[in-house]
Amino acid sequence: MSIENIDSILHEERLFQPSAEFVKSASINSLENLKDLHEQAEQDYEGFWAKLGHDEISWQTPFSNVLDDSRAPHYQWFSDGKTNVSYNCLDRHLESRDNNNAIIFEGENGDIKTLTYHELYSQVCCFANAMKARGIGKGDRVVIYMPMTPEAVVAMQACARIGAIHSVVFGGFSAESLKDRIEDAGAKMLITADGGHRGGKIIELKQAADKALAGGCASIETVIVFKRTGHDVGFNPDKDIWWHDAIKDMDNNCEPEWVEAEHPLFLLYTSGSTGKPKGIQHSTAGYLLGAILTMKWVFDIKDDDIYWCTADVGWITGHTYVAYGPLAVGSTVLIYEGAPTIPDCGRFWDICERHKVSIFYTAPTAIRALMKQGDEFPAKYDLSSIRLLGTVGEPINPEAWIWYHKIIGGERCPIVDTWWQTETGAHMIAPIPGAVATKPGSCTLPLPGIMADVVDEAGNSITEANKGGFLVIKKPWPFMLRTIWGDDERYINTYWPMFDGKYYLAGDSARRDSDGYFWIMGRIDDVLNVSGHRLGTMEIESALVAHPRVAEAAVVGRPDEIKGEAIFAYVVLKGDRPEDGIDKKLTKELRTWVSEQIGPIAKPDDIRYADNLPKTRSGKIMRRLLRTIAQGHEITQDTSTLENESILQQLQGKR
Ligand code: WTA
């Protein structure tokens, strides 16, 4: 791995101090307080985490071991303690906030439903009992393929309650992707729905689930189907059971299964630089601690907040900041099922006004898309309930940041730009809103106890301002991933390949400015960030070459105003290249094909046909060259090693 031309082009000087109004009620309300926390972590790293672990988590058996590094880089935290995540999210709030709303749900079609802590507790227990009745217990894997409804959270919490390991698959993934994930995890149960509402259409979840099961998934014994849309779907009486039938006569109390701190809470598949997605495995207690602390530190959550994170539960953000974090701290989380454009581009702001949302957390891609629609939409709504804004998933461009600040935040709300990953479990680098001044486009400073740094290839800290390098974390932290499911080797090779295996390699490049603020510059591996979602170029390439007419494919990203990155595919066909490089019918077919293989988010935006692909003498595809071409830039690379220079013309689309 090498860092080529990571030079910063962005220079943003504006500084936004926390407002006096915000600081007044903030729990960490000055740089001194924050520095104090940082110092505690530096002086006694284990002591720092031990105290937080004891204070924030309700334990059935308290821990005495803090960090066990004897099997590094397989680290263990709080390993002799026992707890249960669902207990921490539900039971422990019953006394003080039984009747407070845990969830406010709004369907795309306008249904509204609220669940108090007591109601959510009953539903989770009832569903946990239904799962147990179908033979699910501690350590069994359960795949959840659901629309964004409260039942998705109920299913996740129910798994946590009985010690089953869930693996949520985003509803936008195809049958093929679902099948791969079920098989990799060896799941015994699938929880799905007839469908979901999104973008004014029905997402055919059950249909995809049936297709996945028809093609394999022998480990699945039961499929529980939640009725959401009520449209006709296939039903296989051997394995399928409706959710409402499964919970009939089930007790609405269910003792939590007390599990070891290190017991896996969930797997979540994410893209890496090879074709096969990785099942990122998270722990119970360490993960929970990250969710709780960052809700308090970064979102400064208060009892009366109405908190809305727009992420789907199919992504890590929907795990930590919808299904677990907000409930673990006893707050109210809003869940919206659908698209931001239904019935029009004011939907998000309409929801904020009607439900008095006070904390709003979304992705830069959504902000850019809504910004493009103009200020009329937000102007129609009263957004004065919002007190804090957040972003996640990709760098936010200063223009979108300023729009968010002015138009949505009324220049009064701090913006927390949160850098983290599926692997890190929770926020890692983010402003503490009552203490840290923000700069548009920077995720600012690492959280207390997070030893983030920017280093060169030898692992030395880069002290020169604005010089790019590898983003690393120099000490293990409680909410880090534990391994890749079934592939310890890949875990070690992916995250600990450099610096003697001592530093966690995030896979991002970053720089620090003269104030020590972090600026994320992008991925150093072959991972694209499309609308804040990670996609491996190899994954898309494998999907393309699986098409009977495709011989070879190379996929790169090209900058896109709304999506961050767009997908650009170069394709070599078996047989002749289409005349003048144009075959609209095939292009459409290949786009649909990729969508079926992976999901609509992976559809290439551009496909260009060539007689062959540019390769180095050792046979490696010259991706940098392809990237330059996709961006429409002048080629400055050495192309003398190309066998056939005329393909350059083809790759550039010059027929
Ligand atoms: C990128 C999403 C810049 C980064 C939580 C990271 C960001 C990848 C930010 C992880 C941010 C996430 N600024 N880039 N605030 N947040 N990223 O696993 O490249 O879906 O490595 O987790 O998204 O994506 P993932």
XYZ file of C-alpha atoms and ligand atoms in Angstrom:
680
model
C 0.000 0.000 0.000
C 1.369 3.424 -0.760
C 0.102 6.932 -0.515
C 0.334 8.498 -3.889
C -0.361 12.145 -4.439
C -2.361 12.731 -1.313
C -2.097 16.468 -1.366
C -4.742 18.559 0.113
C -6.619 20.848 -2.177
C -9.155 22.083 0.284
C -8.366 25.009 2.533
C -11.164 26.117 4.732
C -10.505 28.867 7.234
C -13.932 29.560 8.725
C -14.325 28.704 12.388
C -17.666 28.315 14.183
C -17.630 28.588 17.969
C -20.298 26.793 20.025
C -23.024 29.315 20.818
C -23.446 30.541 24.386
C -26.996 29.195 24.276
C -25.813 25.684 23.423
C -22.945 25.750 25.886
C -25.323 26.634 28.720
C -26.905 23.191 28.763
C -24.096 21.103 27.230
C -22.746 18.268 29.351
C -19.159 18.828 28.213
C -19.198 22.590 28.022
C -15.635 23.787 27.668
C -12.336 22.853 26.126
C -10.942 22.518 29.660
C -13.490 19.828 30.514
C -12.685 18.030 27.318
C -8.951 18.295 27.860
C -9.463 16.840 31.286
C -11.039 13.731 29.777
C -8.251 13.440 27.218
C -5.680 13.685 29.977
C -7.356 11.014 32.050
C -7.224 8.689 29.050
C -3.599 9.464 28.423
C -2.483 9.039 31.991
C -4.329 5.817 32.722
C -5.772 4.336 29.566
C -7.265 1.219 31.112
C -8.453 3.070 34.185
C -10.223 5.579 31.973
C -12.171 2.911 30.097
C -12.765 0.838 33.214
C -14.479 3.720 34.958
C -16.712 4.428 31.974
C -17.481 0.729 31.560
C -18.575 0.486 35.196
C -20.528 3.742 35.191
C -22.391 3.494 31.907
C -23.325 -0.178 31.606
C -25.626 -2.149 33.901
C -23.818 -5.424 34.559
C -25.185 -8.711 35.802
C -21.612 -9.707 36.701
C -19.242 -6.740 36.901
C -15.866 -7.104 35.213
C -12.424 -6.926 36.717
C -10.336 -7.518 33.573
C -10.252 -4.333 31.536
C -8.171 -4.991 28.440
C -6.717 -8.344 27.472
C -4.149 -7.971 24.699
C -2.582 -11.420 24.992
C -3.983 -12.432 21.591
C -3.419 -9.100 19.810
C -4.705 -7.902 17.417
C -7.643 -9.871 18.831
C -8.303 -7.633 21.796
C -10.803 -8.344 24.543
C -12.477 -5.816 26.775
C -14.191 -6.318 30.127
C -14.002 -10.029 29.371
C -15.000 -11.497 32.732
C -18.132 -9.329 32.974
C -21.633 -10.404 31.961
C -24.422 -8.211 30.717
C -27.163 -7.984 28.098
C -27.608 -5.181 25.577
C -31.395 -5.418 25.443
C -31.537 -5.190 29.242
C -29.454 -2.019 29.036
C -31.693 -0.563 26.335
C -35.055 -1.473 27.848
C -35.379 -2.985 31.323
C -33.196 -0.475 33.057
C -35.401 2.400 31.898
C -38.714 0.852 32.897
C -38.811 2.369 36.316
C -38.014 5.935 35.352
C -39.480 6.203 31.863
C -42.001 3.447 31.399
C -44.398 5.774 29.622
C -41.941 7.856 27.644
C -41.808 7.272 23.946
C -38.958 5.025 22.911
C -39.853 5.110 19.217
C -41.874 7.467 17.049
C -42.485 5.885 13.684
C -43.684 7.472 10.477
C -44.310 5.353 7.390
C -43.768 6.732 3.930
C -47.504 6.444 3.393
C -48.137 8.629 6.441
C -48.883 6.008 9.147
C -47.731 7.191 12.521
C -47.130 4.913 15.463
C -45.473 5.466 18.803
C -44.076 2.900 21.211
C -43.394 3.714 24.833
C -40.510 2.032 26.607
C -42.996 -0.291 28.203
C -44.600 -1.209 24.873
C -41.262 -1.713 23.177
C -40.112 -3.891 26.070
C -43.237 -6.084 25.734
C -42.873 -6.404 21.988
C -39.203 -7.303 22.211
C -39.876 -9.916 24.898
C -42.781 -11.382 22.990
C -40.763 -11.643 19.792
C -37.756 -13.031 21.663
C -40.019 -15.773 23.011
C -41.276 -16.450 19.498
C -37.699 -16.859 18.295
C -36.896 -19.171 21.162
C -39.976 -21.229 20.358
C -38.489 -21.744 16.895
C -35.257 -23.072 18.313
C -33.129 -19.930 18.307
C -30.733 -19.478 21.177
C -27.417 -18.032 22.214
C -24.870 -17.849 19.402
C -27.288 -18.709 16.582
C -27.135 -16.384 13.609
C -30.295 -14.618 12.491
C -30.481 -12.570 9.309
C -32.803 -9.556 9.325
C -33.960 -8.198 5.946
C -36.580 -5.639 6.820
C -38.015 -2.268 5.876
C -37.302 0.689 8.176
C -40.101 -0.013 10.639
C -40.022 -0.394 14.432
C -40.202 -4.169 13.924
C -36.656 -4.115 12.511
C -35.510 -2.703 15.846
C -37.722 -5.153 17.739
C -36.076 -8.033 15.854
C -32.556 -6.731 16.576
C -33.300 -6.131 20.244
C -34.947 -9.563 20.535
C -31.797 -11.209 19.171
C -29.701 -9.277 21.662
C -32.064 -10.341 24.421
C -31.560 -14.058 23.834
C -27.901 -13.874 22.804
C -28.570 -14.644 19.129
C -26.203 -12.891 16.713
C -27.995 -10.765 14.156
C -26.821 -9.852 10.720
C -28.960 -7.143 9.190
C -28.937 -7.026 5.402
C -29.947 -3.691 3.891
C -33.343 -3.991 2.160
C -31.852 -2.442 -0.970
C -29.550 -5.412 -1.493
C -30.550 -8.049 -4.010
C -31.530 -11.694 -3.496
C -28.030 -12.704 -4.540
C -26.360 -10.496 -1.910
C -28.825 -11.708 0.704
C -28.014 -15.314 -0.133
C -24.243 -14.744 0.123
C -24.621 -13.140 3.530
C -26.978 -15.834 4.860
C -24.588 -18.536 3.705
C -21.455 -16.875 5.020
C -23.047 -16.469 8.446
C -24.694 -19.917 8.418
C -27.922 -18.311 9.629
C -30.723 -20.468 11.041
C -33.472 -17.894 10.807
C -34.441 -15.143 8.414
C -36.687 -12.292 9.520
C -38.204 -10.328 6.681
C -41.405 -8.596 5.581
C -43.767 -8.836 2.636
C -42.333 -5.514 1.516
C -41.629 -1.951 2.465
C -42.612 1.459 1.116
C -39.858 3.496 -0.460
C -39.851 6.167 -3.115
C -43.573 5.649 -3.745
C -42.986 2.004 -4.613
C -43.070 -1.308 -2.836
C -39.687 -2.873 -2.126
C -40.242 -6.585 -2.747
C -38.447 -8.035 0.243
C -40.257 -11.364 0.475
C -39.850 -11.964 -3.225
C -36.092 -11.441 -2.924
C -35.970 -13.627 0.187
C -37.781 -16.424 -1.683
C -35.320 -16.129 -4.531
C -32.362 -16.253 -2.142
C -33.736 -19.364 -0.462
C -34.538 -21.043 -3.743
C -30.895 -20.647 -4.731
C -29.351 -22.051 -1.539
C -29.362 -20.959 2.114
C -29.745 -24.540 3.360
C -29.045 -23.451 6.949
C -32.294 -21.466 7.197
C -34.940 -23.339 9.178
C -37.523 -20.618 9.688
C -38.555 -17.435 7.905
C -40.604 -14.989 9.952
C -42.541 -12.585 7.724
C -43.800 -9.264 9.024
C -46.859 -7.955 7.196
C -46.131 -4.376 6.257
C -47.594 -3.688 2.826
C -50.254 -6.390 2.727
C -49.695 -7.101 -0.964
C -49.662 -10.667 -2.255
C -46.462 -12.575 -1.705
C -45.368 -16.201 -1.979
C -45.655 -18.299 1.146
C -43.889 -21.555 1.847
C -45.704 -23.265 4.730
C -42.680 -25.506 5.430
C -40.514 -22.635 6.561
C -42.524 -19.416 6.534
C -44.570 -18.065 9.388
C -46.226 -14.672 9.684
C -44.846 -12.442 12.414
C -48.331 -11.962 13.922
C -48.832 -15.740 14.083
C -45.383 -16.317 15.529
C -45.997 -13.976 18.490
C -49.521 -15.215 19.204
C -49.793 -16.484 22.796
C -46.182 -15.566 23.541
C -45.391 -14.208 26.973
C -44.443 -10.551 27.000
C -41.762 -11.094 29.560
C -38.522 -12.788 28.645
C -35.535 -13.047 30.959
C -32.494 -11.614 29.250
C -29.722 -14.095 28.495
C -26.693 -12.839 30.420
C -23.809 -13.090 28.028
C -20.062 -12.566 28.364
C -18.886 -9.056 27.486
C -17.137 -10.444 24.418
C -20.130 -12.424 23.144
C -20.788 -11.296 19.542
C -23.775 -8.952 19.403
C -23.925 -8.810 15.637
C -22.270 -9.243 12.278
C -22.593 -6.577 9.647
C -21.289 -7.166 6.157
C -19.374 -4.381 4.504
C -17.359 -3.982 1.339
C -13.616 -4.314 1.263
C -11.016 -4.348 -1.464
C -11.712 -7.910 -2.554
C -14.870 -9.250 -4.128
C -16.323 -10.805 -1.015
C -17.988 -8.619 1.639
C -16.598 -8.963 5.140
C -18.761 -9.934 8.109
C -17.620 -7.372 10.661
C -18.087 -8.878 14.110
C -18.891 -6.687 17.096
C -18.898 -7.450 20.799
C -21.575 -6.932 23.444
C -20.220 -4.668 26.178
C -17.497 -2.757 24.356
C -19.875 -1.938 21.512
C -22.605 -0.854 23.902
C -20.195 1.446 25.706
C -19.283 3.172 22.426
C -22.933 3.690 21.554
C -23.749 5.175 24.961
C -20.727 7.436 25.255
C -21.030 8.951 21.815
C -24.763 9.603 22.283
C -23.760 11.600 25.343
C -20.527 13.182 24.161
C -21.219 13.930 20.507
C -25.009 14.271 20.435
C -25.120 15.739 23.939
C -28.383 13.823 24.344
C -30.896 15.040 26.919
C -34.021 13.389 28.315
C -36.415 15.546 26.330
C -34.651 15.288 22.979
C -36.421 13.880 19.946
C -33.569 12.292 18.104
C -33.682 11.420 14.412
C -30.945 9.592 12.551
C -32.078 9.011 8.968
C -29.867 5.955 8.348
C -31.378 2.579 7.532
C -30.787 -0.210 10.065
C -29.013 -2.037 7.243
C -25.934 0.136 7.839
C -23.767 0.567 10.903
C -25.183 4.041 11.485
C -28.642 2.510 11.809
C -27.284 -0.005 14.310
C -25.447 2.326 16.651
C -27.598 5.425 16.248
C -31.092 3.986 15.692
C -31.381 0.507 17.177
C -29.014 0.718 20.157
C -27.515 4.094 21.143
C -30.691 6.160 21.569
C -32.428 3.383 23.520
C -29.412 2.641 25.691
C -29.537 6.244 26.925
C -33.323 6.202 27.301
C -34.145 8.818 24.686
C -36.807 8.982 21.971
C -35.764 7.891 18.498
C -37.672 8.747 15.365
C -37.830 6.211 12.565
C -38.944 7.146 9.073
C -39.563 4.380 6.592
C -39.227 6.064 3.244
C -37.504 8.436 0.851
C -36.890 12.153 1.492
C -38.696 13.055 -1.740
C -42.166 11.643 -1.049
C -44.541 13.379 -1.525
C -42.003 16.147 -2.180
C -38.552 17.318 -1.161
C -39.914 18.903 2.002
C -40.639 15.568 3.701
C -37.644 15.598 6.075
C -38.400 19.135 7.199
C -42.088 18.381 7.538
C -41.218 15.446 9.820
C -38.855 17.645 11.846
C -41.599 20.214 12.364
C -44.442 17.814 13.180
C -42.471 15.640 15.591
C -40.389 18.493 17.017
C -37.109 16.811 16.184
C -34.286 18.326 18.226
C -31.291 16.354 16.943
C -31.037 15.537 13.248
C -28.329 13.281 11.827
C -27.973 12.506 8.119
C -25.503 11.984 5.269
C -23.872 14.692 3.124
C -25.359 13.097 0.008
C -28.881 13.729 1.340
C -27.949 17.282 2.297
C -26.567 17.974 -1.184
C -29.585 16.455 -2.907
C -32.020 18.499 -0.799
C -29.921 21.658 -1.106
C -30.211 21.345 -4.865
C -33.998 21.567 -4.571
C -33.674 25.105 -3.262
C -34.521 26.858 -0.024
C -38.285 26.941 -0.604
C -38.821 23.509 0.878
C -37.180 24.048 4.264
C -38.561 27.607 4.327
C -42.104 26.213 4.518
C -41.462 24.519 7.846
C -40.720 25.569 11.368
C -37.356 24.012 12.170
C -36.845 25.838 15.446
C -37.030 22.622 17.495
C -33.685 21.497 16.063
C -30.753 22.215 18.377
C -28.022 19.998 16.945
C -27.167 18.694 13.473
C -24.903 15.863 12.433
C -23.374 14.314 9.333
C -21.777 10.975 8.603
C -20.507 8.733 5.858
C -18.274 10.897 3.716
C -16.544 14.236 3.780
C -19.011 17.103 3.559
C -18.125 19.866 1.152
C -18.074 23.335 2.734
C -20.892 24.596 0.501
C -23.285 21.913 1.745
C -22.051 22.432 5.317
C -22.847 26.155 5.183
C -26.282 25.482 3.686
C -27.021 22.952 6.433
C -25.829 25.434 9.035
C -27.815 28.392 7.719
C -30.961 26.949 6.227
C -31.594 23.916 8.428
C -29.799 24.972 11.580
C -30.843 28.632 11.446
C -27.203 29.484 12.263
C -27.878 28.387 15.811
C -27.097 24.663 15.814
C -23.670 23.122 16.054
C -22.893 20.594 13.302
C -21.149 17.419 14.373
C -19.277 15.901 11.431
C -18.634 12.389 12.692
C -15.862 10.221 11.285
C -16.137 6.528 11.983
C -16.612 3.179 10.227
C -18.549 -0.077 10.407
C -15.400 -1.438 12.000
C -15.018 1.224 14.668
C -18.543 0.658 16.032
C -19.143 4.279 17.022
C -17.877 7.818 16.427
C -14.109 8.194 16.649
C -13.273 11.674 15.430
C -15.992 14.253 15.955
C -16.530 17.584 17.646
C -17.867 17.699 21.188
C -20.469 20.337 20.358
C -20.314 22.376 23.561
C -16.544 22.531 23.552
C -15.006 22.331 20.105
C -15.277 25.031 17.451
C -16.086 23.536 14.054
C -14.719 24.106 10.564
C -16.824 23.203 7.524
C -15.507 19.920 6.133
C -13.459 18.818 9.128
C -14.463 16.111 11.598
C -12.266 18.060 14.045
C -10.635 16.137 16.919
C -10.529 12.536 18.185
C -12.819 11.682 21.080
C -11.287 11.131 24.503
C -9.560 7.747 24.637
C -9.324 7.446 20.858
C -5.666 7.555 19.878
C -6.047 8.620 16.268
C -3.055 9.825 14.304
C -1.901 10.525 10.766
C 1.292 8.652 9.945
C 3.647 8.047 7.036
C 4.518 4.665 5.547
C 6.975 3.951 8.338
C 4.373 4.705 10.981
C 5.852 8.036 12.045
C 3.426 10.766 13.016
C 3.164 13.443 10.386
C 3.589 16.698 12.220
C 3.739 18.994 9.225
C 0.394 20.771 8.841
C -1.803 19.692 5.927
C 0.455 16.888 4.782
C -1.556 13.780 4.006
C -0.943 10.314 5.403
C -2.549 7.159 6.711
C -5.249 7.516 9.309
C -4.504 5.063 12.110
C -5.694 4.322 15.639
C -2.744 3.596 17.868
C -4.429 1.776 20.728
C -7.298 -0.711 20.812
C -10.620 0.773 21.980
C -13.628 -0.998 23.515
C -16.031 -0.633 20.573
C -13.654 -1.818 17.871
C -14.524 -4.788 15.659
C -13.347 -8.126 17.020
C -12.710 -10.001 13.797
C -14.151 -10.795 10.387
C -16.662 -13.602 10.803
C -14.988 -16.889 9.922
C -11.837 -15.225 8.629
C -9.349 -14.169 11.323
C -6.621 -14.113 8.711
C -8.387 -11.498 6.640
C -9.020 -9.451 9.775
C -5.300 -9.355 10.497
C -4.286 -8.672 6.898
C -6.842 -5.949 6.336
C -6.575 -3.884 9.489
C -3.112 -4.615 10.888
C -0.894 -5.112 7.823
C 1.572 -2.295 8.536
C 3.433 -0.791 11.467
C 4.258 -4.252 12.955
C 0.564 -4.903 13.417
C 0.439 -2.342 16.210
C -1.814 0.300 14.699
C -5.297 -0.130 13.342
C -5.265 0.953 9.701
C -8.542 2.648 8.903
C -8.133 2.579 5.121
C -8.625 6.344 4.857
C -6.096 9.030 4.155
C -6.215 12.195 6.213
C -4.329 15.342 7.057
C -4.194 17.585 10.079
C -4.234 21.350 9.889
C -2.249 23.745 12.040
C -4.882 23.508 14.801
C -4.574 19.728 14.813
C -7.995 19.307 13.181
C -8.465 16.158 11.108
C -9.577 16.330 7.481
C -10.517 13.044 5.843
C -9.272 12.884 2.276
C -10.667 9.595 1.001
C -10.036 5.877 0.849
C -6.630 4.407 0.139
C -8.039 1.087 -1.015
C -10.393 0.097 -3.813
C -13.493 1.052 -1.940
C -15.941 3.560 -3.369
C -18.136 5.821 -1.323
C -21.381 6.164 -3.243
C -23.983 8.260 -1.440
C -22.169 7.537 1.797
C -22.331 3.779 1.206
C -19.304 1.626 0.840
C -18.955 -0.471 -2.284
C -15.906 -2.437 -3.313
C -14.836 -1.935 -6.921
C -13.992 -5.648 -7.015
C -17.503 -6.567 -5.980
C -18.959 -4.644 -8.893
C -16.322 -6.056 -11.236
C -17.150 -9.611 -10.170
C -20.822 -8.924 -10.788
C -20.075 -7.586 -14.272
C -17.877 -10.490 -15.331
C -20.555 -12.898 -14.145
C -22.632 -11.656 -17.099
C -22.326 -14.096 -20.026
C -21.198 -11.411 -22.472
C -18.533 -9.788 -20.310
C -14.921 -10.944 -20.468
C -13.289 -8.363 -18.237
C -14.278 -5.314 -16.268
C -12.630 -2.565 -14.271
C -14.565 -0.216 -12.026
C -13.409 3.115 -10.655
C -15.044 6.089 -9.008
C -15.546 9.493 -10.490
C -16.534 12.556 -8.467
C -20.268 13.253 -8.455
C -21.929 16.384 -7.204
C -24.698 14.623 -5.279
C -23.515 11.085 -4.662
C -19.935 11.954 -3.744
C -18.693 9.262 -6.065
C -20.320 7.777 -9.159
C -19.522 4.322 -10.526
C -17.604 4.190 -13.800
C -17.152 0.769 -15.420
C -14.845 -0.177 -18.268
C -15.973 -3.370 -19.936
C -14.333 -5.759 -22.380
C -16.837 -8.034 -24.085
C -16.439 -11.594 -25.247
C -16.429 -11.087 -28.975
C -16.407 -7.723 -30.651
C -16.601 -4.311 -29.118
C -19.883 -2.613 -30.115
C -19.582 -0.364 -33.121
C -18.313 3.079 -32.085
C -18.349 1.781 -28.531
C -22.101 2.254 -28.237
C -24.687 -0.390 -27.391
C -27.499 1.189 -25.429
C -29.432 -2.024 -25.047
C -26.489 -3.910 -23.589
C -25.578 -1.004 -21.328
C -29.075 -1.037 -19.903
C -28.928 -4.801 -19.516
C -25.598 -4.652 -17.671
C -26.872 -1.962 -15.328
C -29.919 -4.046 -14.468
C -27.707 -7.094 -14.111
C -25.456 -5.441 -11.516
C -28.523 -4.203 -9.719
C -29.793 -7.781 -9.505
C -26.444 -9.149 -8.428
C -25.732 -6.606 -5.710
C -28.489 -4.017 -5.439
C -29.590 -0.799 -7.122
C -26.945 1.247 -5.279
C -24.210 -0.601 -7.184
C -25.548 0.181 -10.686
C -22.769 1.672 -12.816
C -23.469 5.267 -13.851
C -21.236 5.000 -16.907
C -20.172 1.987 -18.906
C -17.496 2.273 -21.560
C -16.507 -0.561 -23.890
C -12.919 -1.238 -24.926
C -11.041 -3.997 -26.769
C -8.919 -4.504 -23.674
C -7.957 -2.831 -20.445
C -4.755 -0.895 -19.786
C -2.376 -3.081 -17.781
C 1.105 -2.821 -16.357
C 3.762 -5.314 -17.465
C 2.947 -7.425 -14.446
C -0.657 -7.579 -15.599
C -2.203 -5.226 -13.062
C -4.973 -3.006 -14.313
C -3.806 0.611 -14.346
C -6.556 1.939 -12.164
C -5.011 5.321 -11.706
C -5.110 5.827 -15.440
C -8.728 4.696 -15.567
C -9.577 7.078 -12.764
C -7.985 9.965 -14.626
C -9.998 9.095 -17.713
C -13.233 8.733 -15.750
C -12.682 12.196 -14.322
C -12.204 13.536 -17.834
C -8.709 14.787 -16.974
C -5.638 14.947 -19.188
C -3.569 11.784 -19.053
C -0.214 12.537 -17.467
C 0.717 8.983 -16.541
C 3.276 7.031 -18.497
C 1.332 4.935 -20.988
C 4.326 3.599 -22.876
C 3.868 0.140 -21.408
C 0.449 -0.212 -22.983
C 0.315 -2.966 -25.541
C -2.185 -1.195 -27.637
C -2.195 2.552 -27.322
C -5.272 2.918 -29.457
C -7.397 1.604 -26.610
C -6.768 4.913 -24.898
C -9.030 6.492 -27.457
C -11.687 3.891 -26.748
C -11.378 4.297 -22.992
C -11.768 8.033 -23.394
C -14.969 7.443 -25.323
C -13.526 8.835 -28.527
C -14.958 5.909 -30.495
C -16.107 7.418 5.188
C -20.047 4.762 8.045
C -15.345 11.706 5.911
C -14.668 6.993 5.414
C -20.161 5.281 9.473
C -14.810 5.705 6.190
C -16.268 9.651 6.322
C -16.039 5.100 5.573
C -16.988 10.172 7.426
C -16.769 4.167 6.499
C -16.840 11.571 7.714
C -17.423 8.067 7.238
N -16.014 12.282 6.924
N -15.458 10.420 5.583
N -17.513 12.174 8.699
N -17.701 9.166 7.960
N -16.577 8.343 6.238
O -18.239 1.620 7.190
O -14.049 6.759 4.167
O -20.173 2.634 5.925
O -13.699 4.856 6.079
O -19.319 3.596 8.062
O -16.875 6.221 5.242
O -17.998 3.768 5.939
P -18.971 2.827 6.742
